[in-house]
């Protein structure tokens, strides 16, 4: 059972990662979109102490970029964070030369730096979009290998770990946005609920209802490839990233007001 911060202690929570932690795909009407923002609101609703939030995640980042750029930025915040969530590696799975051991070695170095500052680190495995993507079997196999490595790493270090990749519900279509690579508001909220349970001792996430199966037409499939797959391939060929030129959405502390949605 994860250690729960004292209810009267202030929480300063910063998210680092790629598009998943940035909150891409969440266009819901909430104070702080994305699972990380929704988690911040959940902490504010369920803890009696003040909660501050920052989000340094930027879409398109490989794990090395997350660790090299965002860990230092998180530890440079004033005052120091009390909690960092780290989710990365999802973009690495889409690249040749993917190597779990190399990624794990980089993660170990970053985790040591966070621990040396007395900051609590929580890990998440990336969401698994493979059910409706080209090369889905390869992505799923790589995701499972990374999730398994993170499980062992978190256990050895006593870190909270949210295994989003292997959640039994999140591969279903109703949790994903039109690009099939990023979660929609429903998916981000489920991840926030899973994280609140593992990181702060909140209640277990409710089991979502199973919707009627929906079939995709040929026209919809062609539109999907035109609007989403082709632009992604062009970026890979030209060496560009969706995150080029972007900055963090919440680069400094913001006080999070309770929403009244107590779990």
Coordinates of C-alpha atoms in Angstrom, one line a residue:
X1 CA 0.0 0.0 0.0
X2 CA 1.5 3.4 -1.0
X3 CA 2.5 5.8 1.7
X4 CA -0.1 8.6 2.0
X5 CA 1.2 12.1 2.7
X6 CA 0.0 13.6 5.9
X7 CA -3.4 15.2 5.3
X8 CA -2.3 18.5 6.8
X9 CA 0.9 18.7 4.7
X10 CA 1.0 20.9 1.6
X11 CA 1.4 19.0 -1.6
X12 CA 3.4 20.4 -4.5
X13 CA 2.8 18.1 -7.4
X14 CA 4.6 18.3 -10.8
X15 CA 4.1 16.1 -13.8
X16 CA 6.9 15.3 -16.3
X17 CA 6.6 13.3 -19.4
X18 CA 5.4 13.5 -23.0
X19 CA 2.0 14.1 -24.6
X20 CA 0.2 11.7 -22.3
X21 CA 1.2 13.7 -19.2
X22 CA 0.8 17.0 -21.0
X23 CA -2.9 16.0 -21.4
X24 CA -3.2 15.9 -25.2
X25 CA -6.6 14.7 -26.2
X26 CA -8.4 16.0 -23.1
X27 CA -10.8 18.8 -24.2
X28 CA -13.0 18.3 -21.2
X29 CA -14.5 21.2 -19.2
X30 CA -12.2 20.8 -16.2
X31 CA -9.9 23.3 -14.4
X32 CA -6.7 21.4 -15.3
X33 CA -7.1 19.0 -18.3
X34 CA -5.2 15.8 -18.7
X35 CA -4.9 12.9 -16.3
X36 CA -2.2 14.8 -14.4
X37 CA -4.3 17.9 -14.0
X38 CA -7.3 15.8 -13.0
X39 CA -5.1 14.0 -10.5
X40 CA -4.1 17.4 -9.0
X41 CA -7.8 18.3 -8.7
X42 CA -8.4 14.9 -7.1
X43 CA -5.6 15.5 -4.6
X44 CA -7.2 18.9 -3.7
X45 CA -10.6 17.3 -3.2
X46 CA -9.3 14.5 -1.0
X47 CA -6.5 16.1 1.1
X48 CA -7.0 18.8 3.7
X49 CA -3.7 20.6 3.0
X50 CA -3.1 23.0 0.1
X51 CA -2.2 21.5 -3.3
X52 CA -0.1 23.3 -5.9
X53 CA 0.4 21.9 -9.4
X54 CA 2.9 22.3 -12.2
X55 CA 3.2 20.4 -15.5
X56 CA 6.4 20.3 -17.4
X57 CA 5.5 17.6 -19.9
X58 CA 5.9 18.3 -23.6
X59 CA 4.5 16.2 -26.4
X60 CA 6.8 14.2 -28.7
X61 CA 9.5 13.8 -26.1
X62 CA 11.5 10.6 -25.9
X63 CA 12.4 9.3 -22.4
X64 CA 15.9 10.7 -22.7
X65 CA 14.5 14.2 -23.4
X66 CA 12.1 13.9 -20.5
X67 CA 14.8 12.9 -18.1
X68 CA 17.5 15.3 -19.4
X69 CA 15.3 18.4 -19.6
X70 CA 12.3 18.0 -17.2
X71 CA 13.9 16.4 -14.1
X72 CA 16.2 19.4 -13.7
X73 CA 13.4 21.8 -14.3
X74 CA 11.2 20.1 -11.7
X75 CA 13.9 20.1 -9.1
X76 CA 14.6 23.8 -9.8
X77 CA 11.0 24.8 -8.9
X78 CA 10.8 27.0 -5.8
X79 CA 9.7 25.7 -3.4
X80 CA 10.8 22.1 -4.2
X81 CA 8.1 19.6 -5.2
X82 CA 6.8 17.1 -2.8
X83 CA 5.6 14.7 -5.5
X84 CA 6.8 14.1 -9.1
X85 CA 4.9 11.8 -11.5
X86 CA 7.0 10.4 -14.4
X87 CA 5.6 8.7 -17.4
X88 CA 7.7 8.3 -20.5
X89 CA 8.9 5.7 -23.0
X90 CA 5.7 5.7 -25.1
X91 CA 7.4 7.6 -28.0
X92 CA 10.5 5.4 -27.7
X93 CA 8.3 2.4 -28.6
X94 CA 7.5 3.9 -32.0
X95 CA 11.2 4.2 -32.9
X96 CA 13.7 1.6 -34.2
X97 CA 16.4 0.6 -31.7
X98 CA 14.0 0.4 -28.8
X99 CA 15.9 -1.1 -25.8
X100 CA 14.3 -1.6 -22.4
X101 CA 17.6 -2.0 -20.6
X102 CA 18.9 1.3 -21.9
X103 CA 15.7 3.1 -20.9
X104 CA 15.8 1.5 -17.4
X105 CA 19.4 2.6 -16.9
X106 CA 18.5 6.2 -17.7
X107 CA 15.5 6.0 -15.4
X108 CA 17.6 4.7 -12.5
X109 CA 20.0 7.7 -12.8
X110 CA 17.1 10.2 -12.7
X111 CA 15.4 8.4 -9.8
X112 CA 18.6 8.7 -7.8
X113 CA 18.6 12.4 -8.4
X114 CA 15.0 12.8 -7.3
X115 CA 15.6 10.7 -4.2
X116 CA 18.6 12.8 -3.3
X117 CA 16.4 15.8 -3.1
X118 CA 13.9 14.1 -0.8
X119 CA 11.1 14.3 -3.4
X120 CA 8.6 11.5 -3.7
X121 CA 8.6 9.9 -7.2
X122 CA 5.7 8.0 -8.7
X123 CA 5.9 6.1 -12.0
X124 CA 3.3 5.3 -14.6
X125 CA 3.5 3.0 -17.6
X126 CA 2.3 4.7 -20.9
X127 CA -1.2 4.1 -22.1
X128 CA -1.5 1.3 -24.6
X129 CA -3.0 2.6 -27.9
X130 CA -2.1 -0.6 -29.9
X131 CA -5.6 -2.1 -30.3
X132 CA -6.4 0.2 -33.2
X133 CA -3.0 1.3 -34.6
X134 CA -0.9 0.1 -37.4
X135 CA 1.9 -2.2 -36.1
X136 CA -0.3 -2.7 -33.0
X137 CA 1.1 -6.1 -32.1
X138 CA 4.7 -4.7 -32.0
X139 CA 3.6 -1.7 -30.0
X140 CA 1.7 -3.9 -27.5
X141 CA 4.7 -6.3 -27.0
X142 CA 7.0 -3.4 -26.4
X143 CA 4.6 -1.7 -24.0
X144 CA 4.2 -4.9 -22.0
X145 CA 8.0 -5.3 -21.8
X146 CA 8.4 -1.7 -20.5
X147 CA 5.5 -2.1 -18.1
X148 CA 7.0 -5.3 -16.7
X149 CA 10.4 -3.5 -16.3
X150 CA 8.8 -0.6 -14.5
X151 CA 6.9 -3.0 -12.2
X152 CA 10.1 -4.5 -11.0
X153 CA 11.9 -1.2 -10.8
X154 CA 9.2 0.4 -8.7
X155 CA 9.0 -2.6 -6.4
X156 CA 12.8 -2.6 -5.8
X157 CA 12.7 1.1 -5.0
X158 CA 9.5 1.2 -3.1
X159 CA 7.9 3.7 -5.5
X160 CA 4.2 4.0 -6.3
X161 CA 3.5 2.6 -9.7
X162 CA 0.4 3.0 -11.9
X163 CA 0.3 0.3 -14.6
X164 CA -1.8 2.1 -17.1
X165 CA -0.5 -0.1 -20.0
X166 CA -2.1 -3.2 -18.6
X167 CA -5.3 -1.8 -17.2
X168 CA -8.0 -4.3 -18.4
X169 CA -10.3 -1.5 -19.8
X170 CA -8.2 1.3 -21.2
X171 CA -7.5 -0.3 -24.6
X172 CA -11.2 0.0 -25.5
X173 CA -12.0 2.6 -28.2
X174 CA -14.3 4.8 -26.0
X175 CA -11.3 6.0 -24.0
X176 CA -9.4 7.3 -27.0
X177 CA -9.5 10.4 -29.2
X178 CA -9.9 10.5 -32.9
X179 CA -6.1 10.1 -33.6
X180 CA -6.2 6.8 -31.7
X181 CA -2.9 7.7 -30.1
X182 CA -4.0 10.0 -27.3
X183 CA -6.7 9.5 -24.7
X184 CA -10.0 11.5 -24.6
X185 CA -11.4 13.1 -21.4
X186 CA -12.9 9.7 -20.4
X187 CA -9.6 8.0 -20.7
X188 CA -7.7 10.8 -18.9
X189 CA -10.2 10.7 -16.0
X190 CA -9.8 6.9 -15.6
X191 CA -6.0 7.3 -15.4
X192 CA -6.4 10.1 -12.8
X193 CA -8.6 7.8 -10.8
X194 CA -6.1 4.9 -11.0
X195 CA -3.3 7.3 -10.0
X196 CA -5.2 8.8 -7.1
X197 CA -5.7 5.3 -5.7
X198 CA -2.1 4.2 -6.1
X199 CA -0.4 7.4 -5.1
X200 CA -2.6 8.9 -2.5
X201 CA -4.7 6.0 -1.2
X202 CA -7.9 7.1 -2.9
X203 CA -10.6 4.6 -3.6
X204 CA -10.2 2.0 -6.4
X205 CA -11.3 3.2 -9.8
X206 CA -14.8 2.1 -10.7
X207 CA -15.2 -0.6 -13.3
X208 CA -16.5 1.2 -16.4
X209 CA -19.6 -0.1 -18.2
X210 CA -19.0 -2.1 -21.4
X211 CA -20.5 -0.2 -24.4
X212 CA -22.0 -1.8 -27.5
X213 CA -19.3 -2.6 -30.0
X214 CA -19.0 -0.1 -32.8
X215 CA -17.7 -0.8 -36.3
X216 CA -15.6 1.5 -38.3
X217 CA -16.5 2.1 -41.9
X218 CA -14.0 2.1 -44.8
X219 CA -14.5 5.8 -45.3
X220 CA -13.7 6.5 -41.6
X221 CA -10.6 4.3 -41.8
X222 CA -9.3 6.2 -44.9
X223 CA -10.0 9.5 -43.2
X224 CA -8.1 8.4 -40.1
X225 CA -5.0 7.4 -42.2
X226 CA -5.2 10.7 -44.2
X227 CA -5.6 13.0 -41.1
X228 CA -3.4 11.2 -38.6
X229 CA -1.1 8.5 -39.9
X230 CA 0.2 10.3 -42.9
X231 CA 1.2 13.5 -41.0
X232 CA 2.9 11.3 -38.3
X233 CA 4.9 9.5 -41.0
X234 CA 6.0 12.8 -42.5
X235 CA 7.3 14.0 -39.2
X236 CA 9.3 10.8 -38.8
X237 CA 10.8 11.1 -42.3
X238 CA 11.7 14.8 -41.8
X239 CA 13.0 14.4 -38.2
X240 CA 10.4 16.7 -36.8
X241 CA 8.4 16.3 -33.6
X242 CA 4.9 17.5 -32.6
X243 CA 6.6 19.1 -29.6
X244 CA 9.1 21.3 -31.5
X245 CA 8.9 24.8 -30.3
X246 CA 6.5 24.1 -27.5
X247 CA 6.9 25.0 -23.8
X248 CA 5.4 23.5 -20.7
X249 CA 1.7 24.2 -20.1
X250 CA 2.1 25.0 -16.4
X251 CA 5.8 25.9 -15.9
X252 CA 5.4 27.2 -12.3
X253 CA 3.2 26.5 -9.3
X254 CA -0.5 27.1 -9.5
X255 CA -2.7 26.6 -6.5
X256 CA -5.4 24.0 -7.1
X257 CA -8.9 24.8 -5.7
X258 CA -11.1 21.8 -4.6
X259 CA -13.8 21.0 -7.2
X260 CA -16.1 19.4 -4.7
X261 CA -15.8 16.0 -6.4
X262 CA -14.7 14.1 -3.3
X263 CA -13.9 10.4 -3.8

